[in-house]
Amino acid sequence: MLNTRSLSSPIDRRPDPDWSVVSRIPITGSDEPLVPLSLAPSPIKIFPVYAKQDIPGAVNECYVREGVYRRLQKVARSLPAEVGLVILDGWRPWRVQQYLFDTLQEAIRSHHPKLSDETLLERTREFVSVPSREASSPSPHLTGSAVDVTLSDADGLPLDMGTLFDEAVAASHSVALEEIARPDARQRQARDNRRRLYGAMREQGFTNLPSEWWHYDLGDQLWAHYSGHAQALYGPAELETIESRWRRQL
């Protein structure tokens, strides 16, 4: 059970990642497989949001590395009986990462046509990392160790977190609700929901991306950056297919 101090403690303020530093963190590499979270028992639920939205290339499953899978189980079991852990996205195909990056960048450009290329990139990277399949600097979700998560009530409906998943606004920053001097009742409840999620994930070793209350990492370069580890564990991963298995075996 998550202790009451974790629930009442404010979310830590962290600086945004310096991606030039993050991308230089060495990766030890791991052959740990990707596993489907649909295998997980209650109280974990999955809702592969990008497949539900028919985004090109999205898969109708949430895959993560085996070690991440087991830690998510511990997170879910630490929550009160009436609260569930909902996984919205895990391993993400490169094609989906490219789609998200391109569409967000175009949306920002259409609203702010005078932004410089450098500022446009910075604004886009606030919510979607640059698509990369490079072995030395993969996009976090391509490693299978980044997850997008939220909480649900006893009926399976998402709890109010203050903004919707993937809202590219300042209010989605993890500490945004902590900075409201006089929050109303709804803001306090959403703030407490964020705190509960943050505390439960942090207790199992996950780190949070400061600009997204829903994004957590365990073992990738972002995790190493925010946890102070000298090396990351996971590089880019691909789903095993029957074709790739046959090619390897034969």
PDB file of C-alpha atoms in Angstrom:
ATOM      1  CA  MET A   1       0.000   0.000   0.000  1.00  0.00           C
ATOM      2  CA  LEU A   2       1.317   3.435  -0.893  1.00  0.00           C
ATOM      3  CA  ASN A   3       1.967   5.323   2.331  1.00  0.00           C
ATOM      4  CA  THR A   4       0.078   8.517   3.100  1.00  0.00           C
ATOM      5  CA  ARG A   5       3.256  10.589   2.991  1.00  0.00           C
ATOM      6  CA  SER A   6       3.738   9.643  -0.667  1.00  0.00           C
ATOM      7  CA  LEU A   7       0.206  10.789  -1.431  1.00  0.00           C
ATOM      8  CA  SER A   8       0.496  14.086   0.426  1.00  0.00           C
ATOM      9  CA  SER A   9       4.044  14.927  -0.677  1.00  0.00           C
ATOM     10  CA  PRO A  10       4.306  17.396  -3.568  1.00  0.00           C
ATOM     11  CA  ILE A  11       5.746  16.147  -6.849  1.00  0.00           C
ATOM     12  CA  ASP A  12       9.416  17.026  -7.173  1.00  0.00           C
ATOM     13  CA  ARG A  13      10.269  19.854  -9.543  1.00  0.00           C
ATOM     14  CA  ARG A  14      12.797  18.658 -12.117  1.00  0.00           C
ATOM     15  CA  PRO A  15      14.376  20.530 -15.038  1.00  0.00           C
ATOM     16  CA  ASP A  16      13.460  19.547 -18.559  1.00  0.00           C
ATOM     17  CA  PRO A  17      15.922  17.080 -20.059  1.00  0.00           C
ATOM     18  CA  ASP A  18      18.938  18.325 -21.951  1.00  0.00           C
ATOM     19  CA  TRP A  19      18.598  15.952 -24.886  1.00  0.00           C
ATOM     20  CA  SER A  20      22.187  16.507 -25.993  1.00  0.00           C
ATOM     21  CA  VAL A  21      23.275  15.121 -22.613  1.00  0.00           C
ATOM     22  CA  VAL A  22      20.668  12.355 -22.539  1.00  0.00           C
ATOM     23  CA  SER A  23      21.654  11.050 -25.961  1.00  0.00           C
ATOM     24  CA  ARG A  24      25.285  10.647 -24.884  1.00  0.00           C
ATOM     25  CA  ILE A  25      24.525   8.311 -21.980  1.00  0.00           C
ATOM     26  CA  PRO A  26      25.973   4.883 -22.877  1.00  0.00           C
ATOM     27  CA  ILE A  27      23.590   1.941 -23.235  1.00  0.00           C
ATOM     28  CA  THR A  28      24.724  -1.449 -21.965  1.00  0.00           C
ATOM     29  CA  GLY A  29      22.110  -3.251 -24.040  1.00  0.00           C
ATOM     30  CA  SER A  30      19.807  -6.085 -23.048  1.00  0.00           C
ATOM     31  CA  ASP A  31      18.171  -9.013 -24.800  1.00  0.00           C
ATOM     32  CA  GLU A  32      15.240  -8.855 -22.408  1.00  0.00           C
ATOM     33  CA  PRO A  33      12.124  -9.531 -24.480  1.00  0.00           C
ATOM     34  CA  LEU A  34       9.141  -7.318 -25.088  1.00  0.00           C
ATOM     35  CA  VAL A  35       6.086  -8.811 -23.401  1.00  0.00           C
ATOM     36  CA  PRO A  36       2.389  -7.924 -23.844  1.00  0.00           C
ATOM     37  CA  LEU A  37       0.715  -6.226 -20.909  1.00  0.00           C
ATOM     38  CA  SER A  38      -2.613  -7.787 -21.849  1.00  0.00           C
ATOM     39  CA  LEU A  39      -1.268 -10.847 -20.000  1.00  0.00           C
ATOM     40  CA  ALA A  40      -1.176  -8.888 -16.749  1.00  0.00           C
ATOM     41  CA  PRO A  41      -3.799  -9.677 -14.109  1.00  0.00           C
ATOM     42  CA  SER A  42      -5.967  -7.066 -12.429  1.00  0.00           C
ATOM     43  CA  PRO A  43      -5.527  -4.309 -11.265  1.00  0.00           C
ATOM     44  CA  ILE A  44      -3.530  -3.493 -14.437  1.00  0.00           C
ATOM     45  CA  LYS A  45      -5.646  -2.476 -17.390  1.00  0.00           C
ATOM     46  CA  ILE A  46      -4.489  -1.630 -20.896  1.00  0.00           C
ATOM     47  CA  PHE A  47      -5.959   0.805 -23.378  1.00  0.00           C
ATOM     48  CA  PRO A  48      -3.612   1.058 -26.394  1.00  0.00           C
ATOM     49  CA  VAL A  49      -4.698   4.582 -27.147  1.00  0.00           C
ATOM     50  CA  TYR A  50      -2.952   5.079 -30.499  1.00  0.00           C
ATOM     51  CA  ALA A  51      -4.421   1.918 -31.981  1.00  0.00           C
ATOM     52  CA  LYS A  52      -7.852   3.030 -30.746  1.00  0.00           C
ATOM     53  CA  GLN A  53      -7.281   6.312 -32.574  1.00  0.00           C
ATOM     54  CA  ASP A  54      -6.275   4.487 -35.778  1.00  0.00           C
ATOM     55  CA  ILE A  55      -2.876   6.154 -35.899  1.00  0.00           C
ATOM     56  CA  PRO A  56      -0.870   4.628 -38.778  1.00  0.00           C
ATOM     57  CA  GLY A  57       1.429   1.837 -37.615  1.00  0.00           C
ATOM     58  CA  ALA A  58       0.038   1.586 -34.081  1.00  0.00           C
ATOM     59  CA  VAL A  59      -0.365  -1.877 -32.561  1.00  0.00           C
ATOM     60  CA  ASN A  60      -3.407  -2.982 -30.590  1.00  0.00           C
ATOM     61  CA  GLU A  61      -1.344  -3.984 -27.551  1.00  0.00           C
ATOM     62  CA  CYS A  62       0.954  -2.411 -24.978  1.00  0.00           C
ATOM     63  CA  TYR A  63       4.383  -4.072 -24.991  1.00  0.00           C
ATOM     64  CA  VAL A  64       7.159  -3.413 -22.469  1.00  0.00           C
ATOM     65  CA  ARG A  65      10.421  -5.072 -21.451  1.00  0.00           C
ATOM     66  CA  GLU A  66       9.992  -7.958 -19.050  1.00  0.00           C
ATOM     67  CA  GLY A  67      11.654  -6.080 -16.187  1.00  0.00           C
ATOM     68  CA  VAL A  68       9.342  -3.109 -16.720  1.00  0.00           C
ATOM     69  CA  TYR A  69       6.344  -5.476 -16.801  1.00  0.00           C
ATOM     70  CA  ARG A  70       7.219  -6.868 -13.379  1.00  0.00           C
ATOM     71  CA  ARG A  71       7.753  -3.432 -11.851  1.00  0.00           C
ATOM     72  CA  LEU A  72       4.398  -2.247 -13.208  1.00  0.00           C
ATOM     73  CA  GLN A  73       2.803  -5.234 -11.475  1.00  0.00           C
ATOM     74  CA  LYS A  74       4.301  -4.044  -8.191  1.00  0.00           C
ATOM     75  CA  VAL A  75       3.047  -0.517  -8.805  1.00  0.00           C
ATOM     76  CA  ALA A  76      -0.482  -1.762  -9.434  1.00  0.00           C
ATOM     77  CA  ARG A  77      -0.475  -3.955  -6.322  1.00  0.00           C
ATOM     78  CA  SER A  78       0.690  -1.052  -4.155  1.00  0.00           C
ATOM     79  CA  LEU A  79      -2.380   1.022  -4.998  1.00  0.00           C
ATOM     80  CA  PRO A  80      -5.577   1.004  -2.914  1.00  0.00           C
ATOM     81  CA  ALA A  81      -8.109  -1.653  -3.885  1.00  0.00           C
ATOM     82  CA  GLU A  82     -10.393   0.898  -5.537  1.00  0.00           C
ATOM     83  CA  VAL A  83      -7.655   2.310  -7.790  1.00  0.00           C
ATOM     84  CA  GLY A  84      -6.371   0.662 -10.970  1.00  0.00           C
ATOM     85  CA  LEU A  85      -3.297   1.297 -13.124  1.00  0.00           C
ATOM     86  CA  VAL A  86      -4.067   1.925 -16.800  1.00  0.00           C
ATOM     87  CA  ILE A  87      -1.337   1.530 -19.426  1.00  0.00           C
ATOM     88  CA  LEU A  88      -1.948   3.752 -22.455  1.00  0.00           C
ATOM     89  CA  ASP A  89       1.264   3.119 -24.390  1.00  0.00           C
ATOM     90  CA  GLY A  90       4.549   1.284 -24.035  1.00  0.00           C
ATOM     91  CA  TRP A  91       6.831   0.168 -26.864  1.00  0.00           C
ATOM     92  CA  ARG A  92       6.071   2.417 -29.818  1.00  0.00           C
ATOM     93  CA  PRO A  93       6.908   1.650 -33.451  1.00  0.00           C
ATOM     94  CA  TRP A  94       9.150   4.212 -35.093  1.00  0.00           C
ATOM     95  CA  ARG A  95       6.418   4.999 -37.626  1.00  0.00           C
ATOM     96  CA  VAL A  96       4.077   6.057 -34.806  1.00  0.00           C
ATOM     97  CA  GLN A  97       6.784   8.202 -33.212  1.00  0.00           C
ATOM     98  CA  GLN A  98       7.341   9.955 -36.548  1.00  0.00           C
ATOM     99  CA  TYR A  99       3.601  10.532 -36.994  1.00  0.00           C
ATOM    100  CA  LEU A 100       3.205  12.039 -33.525  1.00  0.00           C
ATOM    101  CA  PHE A 101       6.239  14.276 -33.954  1.00  0.00           C
ATOM    102  CA  ASP A 102       5.181  15.509 -37.391  1.00  0.00           C
ATOM    103  CA  THR A 103       1.561  16.195 -36.458  1.00  0.00           C
ATOM    104  CA  LEU A 104       2.425  18.061 -33.252  1.00  0.00           C
ATOM    105  CA  GLN A 105       5.103  20.096 -35.002  1.00  0.00           C
ATOM    106  CA  GLU A 106       2.686  21.053 -37.767  1.00  0.00           C
ATOM    107  CA  ALA A 107       0.003  22.014 -35.225  1.00  0.00           C
ATOM    108  CA  ILE A 108       2.453  24.276 -33.388  1.00  0.00           C
ATOM    109  CA  ARG A 109       3.666  25.784 -36.678  1.00  0.00           C
ATOM    110  CA  SER A 110       0.106  26.558 -37.790  1.00  0.00           C
ATOM    111  CA  HIS A 111      -0.597  28.440 -34.538  1.00  0.00           C
ATOM    112  CA  HIS A 112       2.805  30.140 -34.355  1.00  0.00           C
ATOM    113  CA  PRO A 113       4.055  30.568 -37.942  1.00  0.00           C
ATOM    114  CA  LYS A 114       6.816  33.004 -36.954  1.00  0.00           C
ATOM    115  CA  LEU A 115       8.661  30.613 -34.645  1.00  0.00           C
ATOM    116  CA  SER A 116      12.261  29.926 -35.568  1.00  0.00           C
ATOM    117  CA  ASP A 117      13.164  26.363 -36.494  1.00  0.00           C
ATOM    118  CA  GLU A 118      15.099  26.015 -33.236  1.00  0.00           C
ATOM    119  CA  THR A 119      12.182  27.181 -31.098  1.00  0.00           C
ATOM    120  CA  LEU A 120       9.750  25.038 -33.066  1.00  0.00           C
ATOM    121  CA  LEU A 121      11.884  21.968 -32.391  1.00  0.00           C
ATOM    122  CA  GLU A 122      12.129  22.841 -28.709  1.00  0.00           C
ATOM    123  CA  ARG A 123       8.359  23.284 -28.410  1.00  0.00           C
ATOM    124  CA  THR A 124       7.711  20.002 -30.197  1.00  0.00           C
ATOM    125  CA  ARG A 125      10.210  18.062 -28.077  1.00  0.00           C
ATOM    126  CA  GLU A 126       8.437  19.277 -24.958  1.00  0.00           C
ATOM    127  CA  PHE A 127       5.820  16.590 -25.612  1.00  0.00           C
ATOM    128  CA  VAL A 128       7.174  14.291 -28.349  1.00  0.00           C
ATOM    129  CA  SER A 129      10.791  13.215 -28.619  1.00  0.00           C
ATOM    130  CA  VAL A 130      12.599  13.264 -31.940  1.00  0.00           C
ATOM    131  CA  PRO A 131      12.032   9.972 -33.810  1.00  0.00           C
ATOM    132  CA  SER A 132      15.251   7.962 -33.672  1.00  0.00           C
ATOM    133  CA  ARG A 133      16.174   4.348 -34.287  1.00  0.00           C
ATOM    134  CA  GLU A 134      19.851   4.983 -33.596  1.00  0.00           C
ATOM    135  CA  ALA A 135      21.340   2.298 -31.356  1.00  0.00           C
ATOM    136  CA  SER A 136      23.155   4.964 -29.332  1.00  0.00           C
ATOM    137  CA  SER A 137      20.202   7.352 -28.889  1.00  0.00           C
ATOM    138  CA  PRO A 138      16.804   5.762 -29.548  1.00  0.00           C
ATOM    139  CA  SER A 139      13.488   7.468 -28.867  1.00  0.00           C
ATOM    140  CA  PRO A 140      12.469   6.420 -25.321  1.00  0.00           C
ATOM    141  CA  HIS A 141       9.317   4.568 -26.349  1.00  0.00           C
ATOM    142  CA  LEU A 142      11.216   2.594 -28.982  1.00  0.00           C
ATOM    143  CA  THR A 143      13.158   0.888 -26.183  1.00  0.00           C
ATOM    144  CA  GLY A 144      10.123  -0.721 -24.559  1.00  0.00           C
ATOM    145  CA  SER A 145      11.048   0.847 -21.227  1.00  0.00           C
ATOM    146  CA  ALA A 146       8.992   4.039 -21.436  1.00  0.00           C
ATOM    147  CA  VAL A 147       5.318   3.870 -20.502  1.00  0.00           C
ATOM    148  CA  ASP A 148       2.371   6.241 -20.552  1.00  0.00           C
ATOM    149  CA  VAL A 149       0.092   5.547 -17.607  1.00  0.00           C
ATOM    150  CA  THR A 150      -2.857   6.874 -15.640  1.00  0.00           C
ATOM    151  CA  LEU A 151      -5.137   5.761 -12.820  1.00  0.00           C
ATOM    152  CA  SER A 152      -8.707   4.488 -12.892  1.00  0.00           C
ATOM    153  CA  ASP A 153     -11.512   4.186 -10.375  1.00  0.00           C
ATOM    154  CA  ALA A 154     -13.163   0.947  -9.256  1.00  0.00           C
ATOM    155  CA  ASP A 155     -15.342   0.955 -12.383  1.00  0.00           C
ATOM    156  CA  GLY A 156     -12.345   1.289 -14.697  1.00  0.00           C
ATOM    157  CA  LEU A 157     -12.919   4.922 -15.640  1.00  0.00           C
ATOM    158  CA  PRO A 158      -9.874   7.225 -15.705  1.00  0.00           C
ATOM    159  CA  LEU A 159      -9.395   9.477 -12.705  1.00  0.00           C
ATOM    160  CA  ASP A 160      -9.183  13.231 -13.239  1.00  0.00           C
ATOM    161  CA  MET A 161      -5.509  14.160 -13.647  1.00  0.00           C
ATOM    162  CA  GLY A 162      -6.095  17.826 -14.491  1.00  0.00           C
ATOM    163  CA  THR A 163      -5.557  17.418 -18.239  1.00  0.00           C
ATOM    164  CA  LEU A 164      -6.227  14.660 -20.709  1.00  0.00           C
ATOM    165  CA  PHE A 165      -3.482  12.319 -21.860  1.00  0.00           C
ATOM    166  CA  ASP A 166      -1.350  13.908 -24.596  1.00  0.00           C
ATOM    167  CA  GLU A 167      -2.662  17.442 -24.056  1.00  0.00           C
ATOM    168  CA  ALA A 168       0.269  19.528 -25.249  1.00  0.00           C
ATOM    169  CA  VAL A 169      -0.273  22.362 -22.780  1.00  0.00           C
ATOM    170  CA  ALA A 170       1.629  23.720 -19.782  1.00  0.00           C
ATOM    171  CA  ALA A 171      -1.005  22.303 -17.416  1.00  0.00           C
ATOM    172  CA  SER A 172       0.190  18.800 -18.398  1.00  0.00           C
ATOM    173  CA  HIS A 173       3.548  19.418 -16.735  1.00  0.00           C
ATOM    174  CA  SER A 174       3.767  17.133 -13.733  1.00  0.00           C
ATOM    175  CA  VAL A 175       4.137  19.960 -11.188  1.00  0.00           C
ATOM    176  CA  ALA A 176       1.607  22.325 -12.788  1.00  0.00           C
ATOM    177  CA  LEU A 177      -1.086  21.685 -10.193  1.00  0.00           C
ATOM    178  CA  GLU A 178       1.431  22.018  -7.365  1.00  0.00           C
ATOM    179  CA  GLU A 179       1.978  25.644  -8.406  1.00  0.00           C
ATOM    180  CA  ILE A 180      -1.640  26.765  -8.036  1.00  0.00           C
ATOM    181  CA  ALA A 181      -1.730  28.915  -4.888  1.00  0.00           C
ATOM    182  CA  ARG A 182      -5.408  28.363  -4.093  1.00  0.00           C
ATOM    183  CA  PRO A 183      -6.619  25.254  -5.921  1.00  0.00           C
ATOM    184  CA  ASP A 184     -10.334  24.561  -6.023  1.00  0.00           C
ATOM    185  CA  ALA A 185     -11.748  21.169  -5.032  1.00  0.00           C
ATOM    186  CA  ARG A 186     -11.345  19.653  -8.496  1.00  0.00           C
ATOM    187  CA  GLN A 187      -7.781  20.905  -8.844  1.00  0.00           C
ATOM    188  CA  ARG A 188      -6.893  19.488  -5.427  1.00  0.00           C
ATOM    189  CA  GLN A 189      -8.325  16.101  -6.369  1.00  0.00           C
ATOM    190  CA  ALA A 190      -6.451  16.033  -9.678  1.00  0.00           C
ATOM    191  CA  ARG A 191      -3.266  17.120  -7.897  1.00  0.00           C
ATOM    192  CA  ASP A 192      -3.674  14.277  -5.391  1.00  0.00           C
ATOM    193  CA  ASN A 193      -4.260  11.796  -8.215  1.00  0.00           C
ATOM    194  CA  ARG A 194      -1.015  12.902  -9.856  1.00  0.00           C
ATOM    195  CA  ARG A 195       0.773  12.597  -6.530  1.00  0.00           C
ATOM    196  CA  ARG A 196      -0.556   9.088  -6.018  1.00  0.00           C
ATOM    197  CA  LEU A 197       0.606   7.987  -9.461  1.00  0.00           C
ATOM    198  CA  TYR A 198       3.982   9.708  -9.077  1.00  0.00           C
ATOM    199  CA  GLY A 199       4.605   8.248  -5.644  1.00  0.00           C
ATOM    200  CA  ALA A 200       3.665   4.700  -6.648  1.00  0.00           C
ATOM    201  CA  MET A 201       5.796   4.773  -9.794  1.00  0.00           C
ATOM    202  CA  ARG A 202       8.772   6.356  -8.066  1.00  0.00           C
ATOM    203  CA  GLU A 203       8.721   3.736  -5.293  1.00  0.00           C
ATOM    204  CA  GLN A 204       9.331   1.083  -7.959  1.00  0.00           C
ATOM    205  CA  GLY A 205      12.247   2.950  -9.521  1.00  0.00           C
ATOM    206  CA  PHE A 206      10.509   4.763 -12.387  1.00  0.00           C
ATOM    207  CA  THR A 207      11.396   8.338 -13.269  1.00  0.00           C
ATOM    208  CA  ASN A 208       8.988  10.909 -14.662  1.00  0.00           C
ATOM    209  CA  LEU A 209       9.369  13.201 -17.669  1.00  0.00           C
ATOM    210  CA  PRO A 210       8.652  16.652 -16.142  1.00  0.00           C
ATOM    211  CA  SER A 211       6.558  17.927 -19.055  1.00  0.00           C
ATOM    212  CA  GLU A 212       4.144  14.958 -19.011  1.00  0.00           C
ATOM    213  CA  TRP A 213       2.405  13.691 -15.871  1.00  0.00           C
ATOM    214  CA  TRP A 214       1.703  10.393 -17.680  1.00  0.00           C
ATOM    215  CA  HIS A 215       5.209   9.504 -18.958  1.00  0.00           C
ATOM    216  CA  TYR A 216       7.528   7.281 -16.911  1.00  0.00           C
ATOM    217  CA  ASP A 217      10.806   5.509 -17.697  1.00  0.00           C
ATOM    218  CA  LEU A 218      12.675   2.529 -16.279  1.00  0.00           C
ATOM    219  CA  GLY A 219      16.000   1.569 -17.828  1.00  0.00           C
ATOM    220  CA  ASP A 220      16.314   3.880 -20.814  1.00  0.00           C
ATOM    221  CA  GLN A 221      18.512   6.961 -21.215  1.00  0.00           C
ATOM    222  CA  LEU A 222      15.909   9.305 -19.713  1.00  0.00           C
ATOM    223  CA  TRP A 223      15.746   7.065 -16.646  1.00  0.00           C
ATOM    224  CA  ALA A 224      19.535   7.083 -16.356  1.00  0.00           C
ATOM    225  CA  HIS A 225      19.558  10.869 -16.707  1.00  0.00           C
ATOM    226  CA  TYR A 226      17.022  11.513 -13.952  1.00  0.00           C
ATOM    227  CA  SER A 227      18.064   8.693 -11.620  1.00  0.00           C
ATOM    228  CA  GLY A 228      21.787   9.475 -11.765  1.00  0.00           C
ATOM    229  CA  HIS A 229      22.850   6.164 -13.307  1.00  0.00           C
ATOM    230  CA  ALA A 230      25.955   6.238 -15.471  1.00  0.00           C
ATOM    231  CA  GLN A 231      24.478   3.859 -18.044  1.00  0.00           C
ATOM    232  CA  ALA A 232      21.116   2.955 -19.514  1.00  0.00           C
ATOM    233  CA  LEU A 233      19.979  -0.653 -19.724  1.00  0.00           C
ATOM    234  CA  TYR A 234      17.790  -0.724 -22.807  1.00  0.00           C
ATOM    235  CA  GLY A 235      18.438   0.240 -26.401  1.00  0.00           C
ATOM    236  CA  PRO A 236      15.985   0.070 -29.320  1.00  0.00           C
ATOM    237  CA  ALA A 237      13.742  -2.985 -29.500  1.00  0.00           C
ATOM    238  CA  GLU A 238      11.639  -4.611 -32.191  1.00  0.00           C
ATOM    239  CA  LEU A 239       8.743  -7.020 -31.917  1.00  0.00           C
ATOM    240  CA  GLU A 240       9.542 -10.583 -32.807  1.00  0.00           C
ATOM    241  CA  THR A 241       7.495 -11.827 -35.748  1.00  0.00           C
ATOM    242  CA  ILE A 242       7.068 -15.334 -37.070  1.00  0.00           C
ATOM    243  CA  GLU A 243       9.241 -14.326 -40.035  1.00  0.00           C
ATOM    244  CA  SER A 244      12.070 -13.019 -37.847  1.00  0.00           C
ATOM    245  CA  ARG A 245      11.882 -16.146 -35.692  1.00  0.00           C
ATOM    246  CA  TRP A 246      12.117 -18.447 -38.713  1.00  0.00           C
ATOM    247  CA  ARG A 247      15.034 -16.464 -40.126  1.00  0.00           C
ATOM    248  CA  ARG A 248      16.889 -16.732 -36.835  1.00  0.00           C
ATOM    249  CA  GLN A 249      16.183 -20.449 -36.405  1.00  0.00           C
ATOM    250  CA  LEU A 250      16.928 -21.510 -39.970  1.00  0.00           C
TER     251      LEU A 250
END
